[in-house]
């Protein structure tokens, strides 16, 4: 054995001893789970460094663990998904740098990069610079991961969609397992006992399921029987969790997404069979269903969307009326990313407990308030470049290789329009990251379809 080989072996042994000692110290000081997390983190780091797209897939699988996070001081922290996404972005940049590769950047992700620049400039106006720092760090990582996904192979994109479906199903089952008795107050405006799984609140669970359920449903029609069975189970879990979340915009958005999926002939046939089976089930169990508290709660909750008295008492109306004043007083760069709640106190945008609202419960309004008209213009660029891609995905639904997956992404994005009009999903990092990953997957699958079309 050469001297260099002996030195390498010795260095490896020393590294193992040091790693073992560090693990022992960490387990002694923090707990045995910390040592396990350290080993898992090391393994994930190696895998992602070797194949960065695995990081995007693992990050989606880790979404149900969103409740757990590593605290960085105060209330700031990073969840498992956020850590993996940052690691993935770093690995992707390193790979492109070492290989001299210039990845193709789709139009919407160029706009997202420009939006990150606007966030950076927002340091000049933000009162809370820490939240700006985290948003800038995370959204920059998301943009890089989106580019990585957009340049990935079809097989990797299929696995990414499967990971999204599995994460949604698991989150749904976790929500069902931890569910409590649900009831409505103030005419259905306030619901108690809403399921939220590992997320900070029920609406966030709903936002994620709007994007995951179409993927699960489409994958029930693809692949081997075992995979189809798994995806069917995940679709059931996602639907169950969605109902228990009682998120009105998410329920409507998912219904809209399912309407998009009806453009697939096979899905229409399966839908007809499912509706027939449901009709028989309802007839056989009509009395029990009529007395079901859960069905009554969901029905009454959705009915509030059409009741003027409930709509008029919704605090969103007051937010919508006041936010234009915030935009008018800070028209160019806004108040800084994540700083809506900081200035909301001065404008009296408070909830019933006198806490400021975190955002304007509407994506365009929140962007205009936090990033100004400059940010709103860049966001318009994002939408204008994304919309034609979604339309192309709908037109390509007949593609035997990727048509169904493209339509699933289109369904998720169209469903997300509803949630974006009544809330601000991007405030939660995993929701923003999932949507951006879907943008990348949309670009990658369209590229695959174009390449096969041109070669045939």
Tab-separated table of C-alpha atoms in Angstrom:
chain	number	residue	atom	x	y	z
A	1	UNK	CA	0.000	0.000	0.000
A	2	UNK	CA	1.387	3.382	-0.975
A	3	UNK	CA	2.062	6.193	1.475
A	4	UNK	CA	-0.809	8.226	0.004
A	5	UNK	CA	-3.248	5.334	0.451
A	6	UNK	CA	-2.109	4.782	4.048
A	7	UNK	CA	-2.519	8.475	4.756
A	8	UNK	CA	-6.035	8.412	3.323
A	9	UNK	CA	-7.008	5.417	5.454
A	10	UNK	CA	-5.538	7.072	8.553
A	11	UNK	CA	-7.384	10.312	7.823
A	12	UNK	CA	-10.648	8.390	7.363
A	13	UNK	CA	-10.157	6.607	10.691
A	14	UNK	CA	-9.424	9.885	12.465
A	15	UNK	CA	-12.515	11.449	10.894
A	16	UNK	CA	-14.658	8.510	12.054
A	17	UNK	CA	-13.298	8.795	15.593
A	18	UNK	CA	-13.935	12.536	15.669
A	19	UNK	CA	-17.446	12.094	14.252
A	20	UNK	CA	-18.207	9.432	16.842
A	21	UNK	CA	-16.913	11.628	19.647
A	22	UNK	CA	-18.933	14.594	18.391
A	23	UNK	CA	-22.038	12.423	18.171
A	24	UNK	CA	-21.541	11.157	21.712
A	25	UNK	CA	-21.154	14.696	23.051
A	26	UNK	CA	-24.248	15.904	21.205
A	27	UNK	CA	-26.345	12.962	22.451
A	28	UNK	CA	-25.126	13.618	25.998
A	29	UNK	CA	-25.903	17.339	25.879
A	30	UNK	CA	-29.056	17.399	23.725
A	31	UNK	CA	-30.459	13.876	23.691
A	32	UNK	CA	-30.255	10.595	21.767
A	33	UNK	CA	-32.496	11.874	18.975
A	34	UNK	CA	-29.945	14.598	18.208
A	35	UNK	CA	-27.326	11.946	17.500
A	36	UNK	CA	-29.727	10.180	15.148
A	37	UNK	CA	-30.528	13.477	13.433
A	38	UNK	CA	-26.811	14.126	12.998
A	39	UNK	CA	-26.296	10.744	11.312
A	40	UNK	CA	-29.337	11.216	9.077
A	41	UNK	CA	-28.189	14.749	8.210
A	42	UNK	CA	-24.749	13.488	7.221
A	43	UNK	CA	-26.258	10.796	5.000
A	44	UNK	CA	-28.630	13.283	3.359
A	45	UNK	CA	-25.750	15.709	2.772
A	46	UNK	CA	-23.748	13.037	0.959
A	47	UNK	CA	-26.729	11.970	-1.168
A	48	UNK	CA	-27.675	15.521	-2.119
A	49	UNK	CA	-24.063	16.434	-2.924
A	50	UNK	CA	-23.859	13.466	-5.291
A	51	UNK	CA	-27.291	14.000	-6.887
A	52	UNK	CA	-28.887	17.390	-6.061
A	53	UNK	CA	-32.329	16.538	-7.464
A	54	UNK	CA	-32.658	14.034	-4.606
A	55	UNK	CA	-32.666	17.029	-2.285
A	56	UNK	CA	-35.784	18.466	-3.902
A	57	UNK	CA	-37.513	15.095	-3.625
A	58	UNK	CA	-36.474	14.565	-0.007
A	59	UNK	CA	-37.532	18.106	0.895
A	60	UNK	CA	-41.068	17.368	-0.292
A	61	UNK	CA	-41.136	14.061	1.588
A	62	UNK	CA	-40.090	15.924	4.744
A	63	UNK	CA	-42.985	18.413	4.566
A	64	UNK	CA	-45.125	16.444	7.087
A	65	UNK	CA	-42.290	17.058	9.592
A	66	UNK	CA	-42.797	20.816	9.272
A	67	UNK	CA	-43.719	21.106	12.949
A	68	UNK	CA	-40.155	20.278	13.988
A	69	UNK	CA	-37.501	22.916	13.423
A	70	UNK	CA	-34.011	23.874	14.506
A	71	UNK	CA	-34.185	27.174	16.382
A	72	UNK	CA	-31.733	29.856	15.343
A	73	UNK	CA	-32.586	32.228	18.143
A	74	UNK	CA	-35.871	33.761	19.165
A	75	UNK	CA	-38.762	32.565	17.031
A	76	UNK	CA	-36.619	32.025	13.942
A	77	UNK	CA	-35.975	28.448	12.925
A	78	UNK	CA	-35.446	26.110	10.002
A	79	UNK	CA	-37.580	23.040	9.367
A	80	UNK	CA	-36.217	19.813	7.887
A	81	UNK	CA	-37.572	20.761	4.439
A	82	UNK	CA	-35.995	24.219	4.586
A	83	UNK	CA	-32.610	22.810	5.586
A	84	UNK	CA	-32.673	20.257	2.769
A	85	UNK	CA	-33.729	22.926	0.254
A	86	UNK	CA	-30.819	25.188	1.241
A	87	UNK	CA	-28.460	22.221	0.991
A	88	UNK	CA	-29.910	21.323	-2.412
A	89	UNK	CA	-29.464	24.853	-3.719
A	90	UNK	CA	-25.843	24.910	-2.530
A	91	UNK	CA	-25.150	21.510	-4.118
A	92	UNK	CA	-26.739	22.595	-7.403
A	93	UNK	CA	-24.689	25.799	-7.580
A	94	UNK	CA	-21.521	23.877	-6.751
A	95	UNK	CA	-22.283	21.302	-9.448
A	96	UNK	CA	-22.943	23.950	-12.098
A	97	UNK	CA	-19.774	25.833	-11.123
A	98	UNK	CA	-17.488	22.788	-11.165
A	99	UNK	CA	-18.855	21.488	-14.466
A	100	UNK	CA	-19.079	24.905	-16.118
A	101	UNK	CA	-22.762	24.297	-16.867
A	102	UNK	CA	-25.154	27.140	-17.536
A	103	UNK	CA	-28.652	25.769	-16.799
A	104	UNK	CA	-31.667	26.955	-18.749
A	105	UNK	CA	-33.789	29.340	-16.673
A	106	UNK	CA	-37.531	29.441	-17.521
A	107	UNK	CA	-39.238	32.818	-17.693
A	108	UNK	CA	-41.153	32.553	-14.400
A	109	UNK	CA	-37.944	31.680	-12.521
A	110	UNK	CA	-36.184	34.671	-14.069
A	111	UNK	CA	-38.991	36.783	-12.665
A	112	UNK	CA	-38.565	35.080	-9.301
A	113	UNK	CA	-34.869	35.970	-9.372
A	114	UNK	CA	-35.800	39.583	-10.050
A	115	UNK	CA	-38.242	39.430	-7.130
A	116	UNK	CA	-35.364	38.336	-4.887
A	117	UNK	CA	-33.460	41.434	-6.008
A	118	UNK	CA	-36.455	43.577	-5.018
A	119	UNK	CA	-36.490	41.851	-1.605
A	120	UNK	CA	-32.789	42.654	-1.241
A	121	UNK	CA	-33.358	46.326	-2.051
A	122	UNK	CA	-36.143	46.278	0.542
A	123	UNK	CA	-33.513	46.288	3.283
A	124	UNK	CA	-33.438	50.054	2.816
A	125	UNK	CA	-37.039	50.430	4.019
A	126	UNK	CA	-37.637	47.424	6.307
A	127	UNK	CA	-37.947	47.890	10.047
A	128	UNK	CA	-37.467	44.190	10.793
A	129	UNK	CA	-34.387	43.224	8.792
A	130	UNK	CA	-34.115	39.706	10.235
A	131	UNK	CA	-37.298	38.497	8.549
A	132	UNK	CA	-36.119	40.068	5.286
A	133	UNK	CA	-32.883	38.107	5.591
A	134	UNK	CA	-34.659	34.796	6.051
A	135	UNK	CA	-37.119	35.427	3.209
A	136	UNK	CA	-34.280	36.450	0.894
A	137	UNK	CA	-32.229	33.381	1.828
A	138	UNK	CA	-35.109	30.954	1.415
A	139	UNK	CA	-36.592	32.407	-1.763
A	140	UNK	CA	-33.164	32.546	-3.395
A	141	UNK	CA	-32.727	28.868	-2.526
A	142	UNK	CA	-36.193	28.099	-3.897
A	143	UNK	CA	-35.359	29.838	-7.176
A	144	UNK	CA	-32.181	27.787	-7.544
A	145	UNK	CA	-34.039	24.561	-6.729
A	146	UNK	CA	-36.707	25.516	-9.271
A	147	UNK	CA	-34.013	25.878	-11.963
A	148	UNK	CA	-32.533	22.528	-10.899
A	149	UNK	CA	-35.926	20.852	-11.246
A	150	UNK	CA	-36.562	22.521	-14.607
A	151	UNK	CA	-33.355	20.992	-15.981
A	152	UNK	CA	-33.976	17.485	-14.616
A	153	UNK	CA	-34.893	14.330	-16.536
A	154	UNK	CA	-38.455	13.079	-16.867
A	155	UNK	CA	-37.895	10.138	-14.502
A	156	UNK	CA	-36.678	12.483	-11.762
A	157	UNK	CA	-39.681	14.735	-12.295
A	158	UNK	CA	-42.051	11.778	-12.025
A	159	UNK	CA	-40.406	10.857	-8.721
A	160	UNK	CA	-40.750	14.458	-7.555
A	161	UNK	CA	-44.481	14.342	-8.238
A	162	UNK	CA	-44.731	11.010	-6.404
A	163	UNK	CA	-42.936	12.522	-3.405
A	164	UNK	CA	-45.409	15.424	-3.406
A	165	UNK	CA	-48.340	12.990	-3.495
A	166	UNK	CA	-46.908	10.891	-0.653
A	167	UNK	CA	-46.236	13.962	1.489
A	168	UNK	CA	-49.810	15.159	0.982
A	169	UNK	CA	-51.260	11.753	1.845
A	170	UNK	CA	-49.140	11.401	4.975
A	171	UNK	CA	-50.035	14.933	6.098
A	172	UNK	CA	-53.709	14.114	5.550
A	173	UNK	CA	-53.549	10.941	7.623
A	174	UNK	CA	-51.641	12.767	10.377
A	175	UNK	CA	-54.391	15.395	10.388
A	176	UNK	CA	-57.040	12.681	10.662
A	177	UNK	CA	-55.186	10.910	13.471
A	178	UNK	CA	-54.961	14.090	15.522
A	179	UNK	CA	-58.439	15.336	14.742
A	180	UNK	CA	-60.817	16.701	17.362
A	181	UNK	CA	-64.541	17.416	17.493
A	182	UNK	CA	-65.283	20.248	15.106
A	183	UNK	CA	-67.924	22.930	15.524
A	184	UNK	CA	-68.834	26.254	13.957
A	185	UNK	CA	-69.421	29.588	15.646
A	186	UNK	CA	-70.690	32.998	14.506
A	187	UNK	CA	-72.648	31.517	11.649
A	188	UNK	CA	-69.757	29.371	10.408
A	189	UNK	CA	-67.191	32.159	10.207
A	190	UNK	CA	-65.154	30.605	13.035
A	191	UNK	CA	-64.491	26.863	13.181
A	192	UNK	CA	-63.016	25.027	16.157
A	193	UNK	CA	-61.153	21.722	16.164
A	194	UNK	CA	-59.779	22.202	12.650
A	195	UNK	CA	-57.021	19.753	11.695
A	196	UNK	CA	-53.600	21.155	10.795
A	197	UNK	CA	-51.234	18.130	10.958
A	198	UNK	CA	-47.650	19.372	11.328
A	199	UNK	CA	-48.358	22.864	10.001
A	200	UNK	CA	-48.724	26.086	11.942
A	201	UNK	CA	-52.415	26.405	11.117
A	202	UNK	CA	-55.205	24.566	9.228
A	203	UNK	CA	-55.181	26.798	6.141
A	204	UNK	CA	-51.543	25.918	5.456
A	205	UNK	CA	-52.455	22.224	5.443
A	206	UNK	CA	-55.188	23.065	2.945
A	207	UNK	CA	-52.796	25.018	0.714
A	208	UNK	CA	-50.400	22.074	0.538
A	209	UNK	CA	-53.152	19.577	-0.219
A	210	UNK	CA	-54.459	21.727	-3.081
A	211	UNK	CA	-51.117	21.048	-4.783
A	212	UNK	CA	-50.617	17.429	-3.737
A	213	UNK	CA	-54.043	15.888	-4.388
A	214	UNK	CA	-53.966	16.342	-8.219
A	215	UNK	CA	-50.564	14.643	-8.339
A	216	UNK	CA	-51.832	11.706	-6.276
A	217	UNK	CA	-54.954	11.302	-8.406
A	218	UNK	CA	-53.032	11.321	-11.675
A	219	UNK	CA	-50.479	8.832	-10.365
A	220	UNK	CA	-53.282	6.389	-9.496
A	221	UNK	CA	-53.489	5.834	-13.252
A	222	UNK	CA	-49.763	5.361	-13.921
A	223	UNK	CA	-47.097	2.800	-13.138
A	224	UNK	CA	-47.227	-0.585	-11.470
A	225	UNK	CA	-50.239	-1.833	-9.483
A	226	UNK	CA	-48.420	-1.407	-6.158
A	227	UNK	CA	-47.636	2.229	-6.978
A	228	UNK	CA	-51.218	2.847	-8.097
A	229	UNK	CA	-52.517	1.387	-4.850
A	230	UNK	CA	-50.136	3.573	-2.848
A	231	UNK	CA	-51.179	6.690	-4.748
A	232	UNK	CA	-54.852	5.820	-4.242
A	233	UNK	CA	-54.199	5.600	-0.511
A	234	UNK	CA	-52.369	8.945	-0.598
A	235	UNK	CA	-55.244	10.562	-2.503
A	236	UNK	CA	-57.674	9.309	0.144
A	237	UNK	CA	-55.441	10.645	2.919
A	238	UNK	CA	-55.092	14.007	1.222
A	239	UNK	CA	-58.829	14.337	0.666
A	240	UNK	CA	-59.559	13.337	4.244
A	241	UNK	CA	-57.101	15.888	5.618
A	242	UNK	CA	-58.519	18.574	3.338
A	243	UNK	CA	-62.034	18.033	4.666
A	244	UNK	CA	-60.821	18.158	8.255
A	245	UNK	CA	-58.870	21.381	7.641
A	246	UNK	CA	-62.164	23.186	6.899
A	247	UNK	CA	-60.186	25.577	4.708
A	248	UNK	CA	-62.837	27.087	2.472
A	249	UNK	CA	-60.543	28.456	-0.216
A	250	UNK	CA	-58.606	25.178	-0.294
A	251	UNK	CA	-61.788	23.127	-0.671
A	252	UNK	CA	-62.963	25.332	-3.538
A	253	UNK	CA	-59.483	25.390	-5.108
A	254	UNK	CA	-59.209	21.601	-4.998
A	255	UNK	CA	-62.654	21.262	-6.557
A	256	UNK	CA	-61.526	23.598	-9.342
A	257	UNK	CA	-58.372	21.512	-9.814
A	258	UNK	CA	-60.431	18.326	-10.038
A	259	UNK	CA	-62.494	20.015	-12.736
A	260	UNK	CA	-59.288	20.545	-14.715
A	261	UNK	CA	-58.394	16.857	-14.332
A	262	UNK	CA	-61.709	15.947	-15.965
A	263	UNK	CA	-60.055	16.912	-19.252
A	264	UNK	CA	-58.354	13.494	-19.088
A	265	UNK	CA	-60.767	10.924	-20.632
A	266	UNK	CA	-59.598	8.149	-18.324
A	267	UNK	CA	-60.083	10.371	-15.293
A	268	UNK	CA	-63.588	11.203	-16.491
A	269	UNK	CA	-64.404	7.495	-16.687
A	270	UNK	CA	-62.969	6.867	-13.229
A	271	UNK	CA	-64.851	9.902	-11.953
A	272	UNK	CA	-68.119	8.575	-13.368
A	273	UNK	CA	-67.547	5.208	-11.678
A	274	UNK	CA	-66.656	6.917	-8.400
A	275	UNK	CA	-69.763	9.111	-8.551
A	276	UNK	CA	-71.945	6.077	-9.224
A	277	UNK	CA	-70.392	4.240	-6.277
A	278	UNK	CA	-70.843	7.329	-4.118
A	279	UNK	CA	-74.502	7.617	-5.134
A	280	UNK	CA	-75.134	3.989	-4.149
A	281	UNK	CA	-73.302	4.521	-0.860
A	282	UNK	CA	-75.368	7.620	-0.108
A	283	UNK	CA	-78.626	5.805	-0.848
A	284	UNK	CA	-77.693	2.885	1.401
A	285	UNK	CA	-76.442	5.113	4.214
A	286	UNK	CA	-78.674	8.152	3.710
A	287	UNK	CA	-79.925	8.397	7.294
A	288	UNK	CA	-76.453	7.995	8.824
A	289	UNK	CA	-74.993	10.588	6.472
A	290	UNK	CA	-77.845	12.971	7.201
A	291	UNK	CA	-76.981	12.778	10.900
A	292	UNK	CA	-73.198	12.998	10.362
A	293	UNK	CA	-71.761	15.960	12.269
A	294	UNK	CA	-68.647	16.123	10.065
A	295	UNK	CA	-70.601	16.402	6.832
A	296	UNK	CA	-72.851	19.019	8.400
A	297	UNK	CA	-69.843	21.058	9.557
A	298	UNK	CA	-68.145	20.962	6.140
A	299	UNK	CA	-71.382	21.829	4.329
A	300	UNK	CA	-72.191	24.733	6.626
A	301	UNK	CA	-68.596	25.973	6.457
A	302	UNK	CA	-68.713	26.102	2.649
A	303	UNK	CA	-72.163	27.679	2.717
A	304	UNK	CA	-70.708	30.736	4.473
A	305	UNK	CA	-69.082	31.754	1.175
A	306	UNK	CA	-72.519	32.599	-0.181
A	307	UNK	CA	-73.966	34.300	2.886
A	308	UNK	CA	-73.709	38.069	2.807
A	309	UNK	CA	-73.980	38.493	6.582
A	310	UNK	CA	-71.011	36.195	7.212
A	311	UNK	CA	-68.991	37.692	4.370
A	312	UNK	CA	-69.586	41.209	5.689
A	313	UNK	CA	-68.263	40.226	9.136
A	314	UNK	CA	-65.138	38.565	7.733
A	315	UNK	CA	-62.036	40.500	8.936
A	316	UNK	CA	-60.579	40.131	5.442
A	317	UNK	CA	-62.835	42.944	4.251
A	318	UNK	CA	-61.275	45.354	6.737
A	319	UNK	CA	-57.806	44.210	5.663
A	320	UNK	CA	-58.674	44.733	1.991
A	321	UNK	CA	-59.981	48.227	2.747
A	322	UNK	CA	-56.911	49.286	4.769
A	323	UNK	CA	-54.038	47.724	2.814
A	324	UNK	CA	-54.322	50.169	-0.133
A	325	UNK	CA	-53.503	52.931	2.374
A	326	UNK	CA	-50.303	51.079	3.303
A	327	UNK	CA	-49.443	50.782	-0.384
A	328	UNK	CA	-50.238	54.457	-0.946
A	329	UNK	CA	-47.919	55.522	1.873
A	330	UNK	CA	-45.086	53.205	0.677
A	331	UNK	CA	-45.642	53.039	-3.100
A	332	UNK	CA	-42.203	52.249	-4.541
A	333	UNK	CA	-40.525	49.549	-2.410
A	334	UNK	CA	-43.267	48.870	0.112
A	335	UNK	CA	-42.545	48.251	3.785
A	336	UNK	CA	-40.107	45.372	3.291
A	337	UNK	CA	-40.624	41.634	2.848
A	338	UNK	CA	-42.350	40.087	5.848
A	339	UNK	CA	-42.886	43.495	7.475
A	340	UNK	CA	-46.640	43.745	6.941
A	341	UNK	CA	-47.364	42.892	10.582
A	342	UNK	CA	-44.862	45.524	11.725
A	343	UNK	CA	-46.765	48.383	10.106
A	344	UNK	CA	-50.219	46.820	10.512
A	345	UNK	CA	-50.263	48.017	14.128
A	346	UNK	CA	-50.065	51.643	13.016
A	347	UNK	CA	-52.963	51.173	10.615
A	348	UNK	CA	-55.161	49.319	13.100
A	349	UNK	CA	-55.174	46.062	11.102
A	350	UNK	CA	-55.604	43.872	14.199
A	351	UNK	CA	-57.457	40.674	14.985
A	352	UNK	CA	-59.913	40.172	17.838
A	353	UNK	CA	-57.001	39.655	20.254
A	354	UNK	CA	-55.419	42.948	19.113
A	355	UNK	CA	-52.550	41.160	17.342
A	356	UNK	CA	-51.507	42.503	13.933
A	357	UNK	CA	-52.322	40.417	10.888
A	358	UNK	CA	-49.261	38.832	9.315
A	359	UNK	CA	-50.273	39.639	5.735
A	360	UNK	CA	-53.099	41.080	3.646
A	361	UNK	CA	-54.787	37.699	2.992
A	362	UNK	CA	-54.344	38.235	-0.731
A	363	UNK	CA	-51.189	37.620	-2.778
A	364	UNK	CA	-51.208	40.749	-5.010
A	365	UNK	CA	-52.176	43.005	-2.093
A	366	UNK	CA	-49.490	41.593	0.205
A	367	UNK	CA	-46.801	41.892	-2.463
A	368	UNK	CA	-47.851	45.468	-3.198
A	369	UNK	CA	-47.714	46.349	0.521
A	370	UNK	CA	-44.403	44.630	1.257
A	371	UNK	CA	-42.508	45.070	-2.027
A	372	UNK	CA	-44.259	48.112	-3.450
A	373	UNK	CA	-45.387	48.685	-7.005
A	374	UNK	CA	-41.952	47.584	-8.205
A	375	UNK	CA	-42.491	44.187	-6.629
A	376	UNK	CA	-46.041	44.020	-7.953
A	377	UNK	CA	-44.738	44.707	-11.453
A	378	UNK	CA	-42.202	41.890	-11.154
A	379	UNK	CA	-44.927	39.600	-9.819
A	380	UNK	CA	-46.955	40.486	-12.915
A	381	UNK	CA	-43.955	39.381	-15.003
A	382	UNK	CA	-44.018	36.055	-13.128
A	383	UNK	CA	-47.725	35.528	-13.873
A	384	UNK	CA	-47.482	36.622	-17.521
A	385	UNK	CA	-44.686	34.135	-18.201
A	386	UNK	CA	-46.271	31.305	-16.193
A	387	UNK	CA	-49.793	31.504	-17.641
A	388	UNK	CA	-48.785	30.447	-21.214
A	389	UNK	CA	-46.901	27.474	-19.760
A	390	UNK	CA	-50.010	26.353	-17.880
A	391	UNK	CA	-52.052	26.714	-21.067
A	392	UNK	CA	-49.480	24.645	-22.985
A	393	UNK	CA	-49.706	21.993	-20.277
A	394	UNK	CA	-53.479	21.793	-20.753
A	395	UNK	CA	-53.077	21.518	-24.528
A	396	UNK	CA	-50.463	18.760	-24.093
A	397	UNK	CA	-52.739	16.608	-21.913
A	398	UNK	CA	-52.889	13.962	-24.656
A	399	UNK	CA	-49.135	13.331	-24.561
A	400	UNK	CA	-48.827	9.640	-23.562
A	401	UNK	CA	-45.640	10.165	-21.551
A	402	UNK	CA	-46.149	13.390	-19.631
A	403	UNK	CA	-49.613	14.719	-20.514
A	404	UNK	CA	-51.309	13.571	-17.307
A	405	UNK	CA	-48.500	14.916	-15.124
A	406	UNK	CA	-48.630	18.258	-16.922
A	407	UNK	CA	-52.380	18.454	-16.338
A	408	UNK	CA	-51.876	17.622	-12.636
A	409	UNK	CA	-49.508	20.577	-12.324
A	410	UNK	CA	-51.936	22.812	-14.205
A	411	UNK	CA	-54.743	21.678	-11.875
A	412	UNK	CA	-52.638	22.457	-8.801
A	413	UNK	CA	-51.745	25.918	-10.094
A	414	UNK	CA	-55.274	26.802	-11.138
A	415	UNK	CA	-56.565	25.598	-7.772
A	416	UNK	CA	-53.956	27.761	-6.069
A	417	UNK	CA	-55.484	30.858	-7.644
A	418	UNK	CA	-58.433	30.542	-5.261
A	419	UNK	CA	-56.249	30.222	-2.160
A	420	UNK	CA	-54.103	33.144	-3.342
A	421	UNK	CA	-57.129	35.439	-3.572
A	422	UNK	CA	-58.253	34.765	0.000
A	423	UNK	CA	-54.922	34.271	1.750
A	424	UNK	CA	-51.153	34.553	1.298
A	425	UNK	CA	-49.764	30.995	0.893
A	426	UNK	CA	-46.176	32.130	0.075
A	427	UNK	CA	-45.739	33.325	3.672
A	428	UNK	CA	-45.109	29.665	4.584
A	429	UNK	CA	-41.801	28.597	3.080
A	430	UNK	CA	-42.734	25.007	2.250
A	431	UNK	CA	-45.814	26.213	0.372
A	432	UNK	CA	-43.746	28.683	-1.653
A	433	UNK	CA	-41.055	26.051	-2.254
A	434	UNK	CA	-43.595	23.450	-3.387
A	435	UNK	CA	-45.200	25.855	-5.833
A	436	UNK	CA	-41.813	26.887	-7.252
A	437	UNK	CA	-40.801	23.231	-7.568
A	438	UNK	CA	-43.998	22.695	-9.550
A	439	UNK	CA	-43.034	25.613	-11.795
A	440	UNK	CA	-39.707	23.895	-12.438
A	441	UNK	CA	-41.414	20.537	-13.033
A	442	UNK	CA	-43.820	22.205	-15.463
A	443	UNK	CA	-40.914	23.650	-17.448
A	444	UNK	CA	-39.026	20.350	-17.413
A	445	UNK	CA	-41.977	18.255	-18.573
A	446	UNK	CA	-42.840	20.749	-21.314
A	447	UNK	CA	-39.219	20.581	-22.482
A	448	UNK	CA	-39.428	16.782	-22.549
A	449	UNK	CA	-42.644	16.901	-24.573
A	450	UNK	CA	-41.131	19.386	-27.038
A	451	UNK	CA	-37.989	17.266	-27.505
A	452	UNK	CA	-39.948	14.116	-28.272
A	453	UNK	CA	-42.264	16.047	-30.580
A	454	UNK	CA	-39.351	17.497	-32.551
A	455	UNK	CA	-37.555	14.149	-32.833
A	456	UNK	CA	-40.625	12.282	-34.101
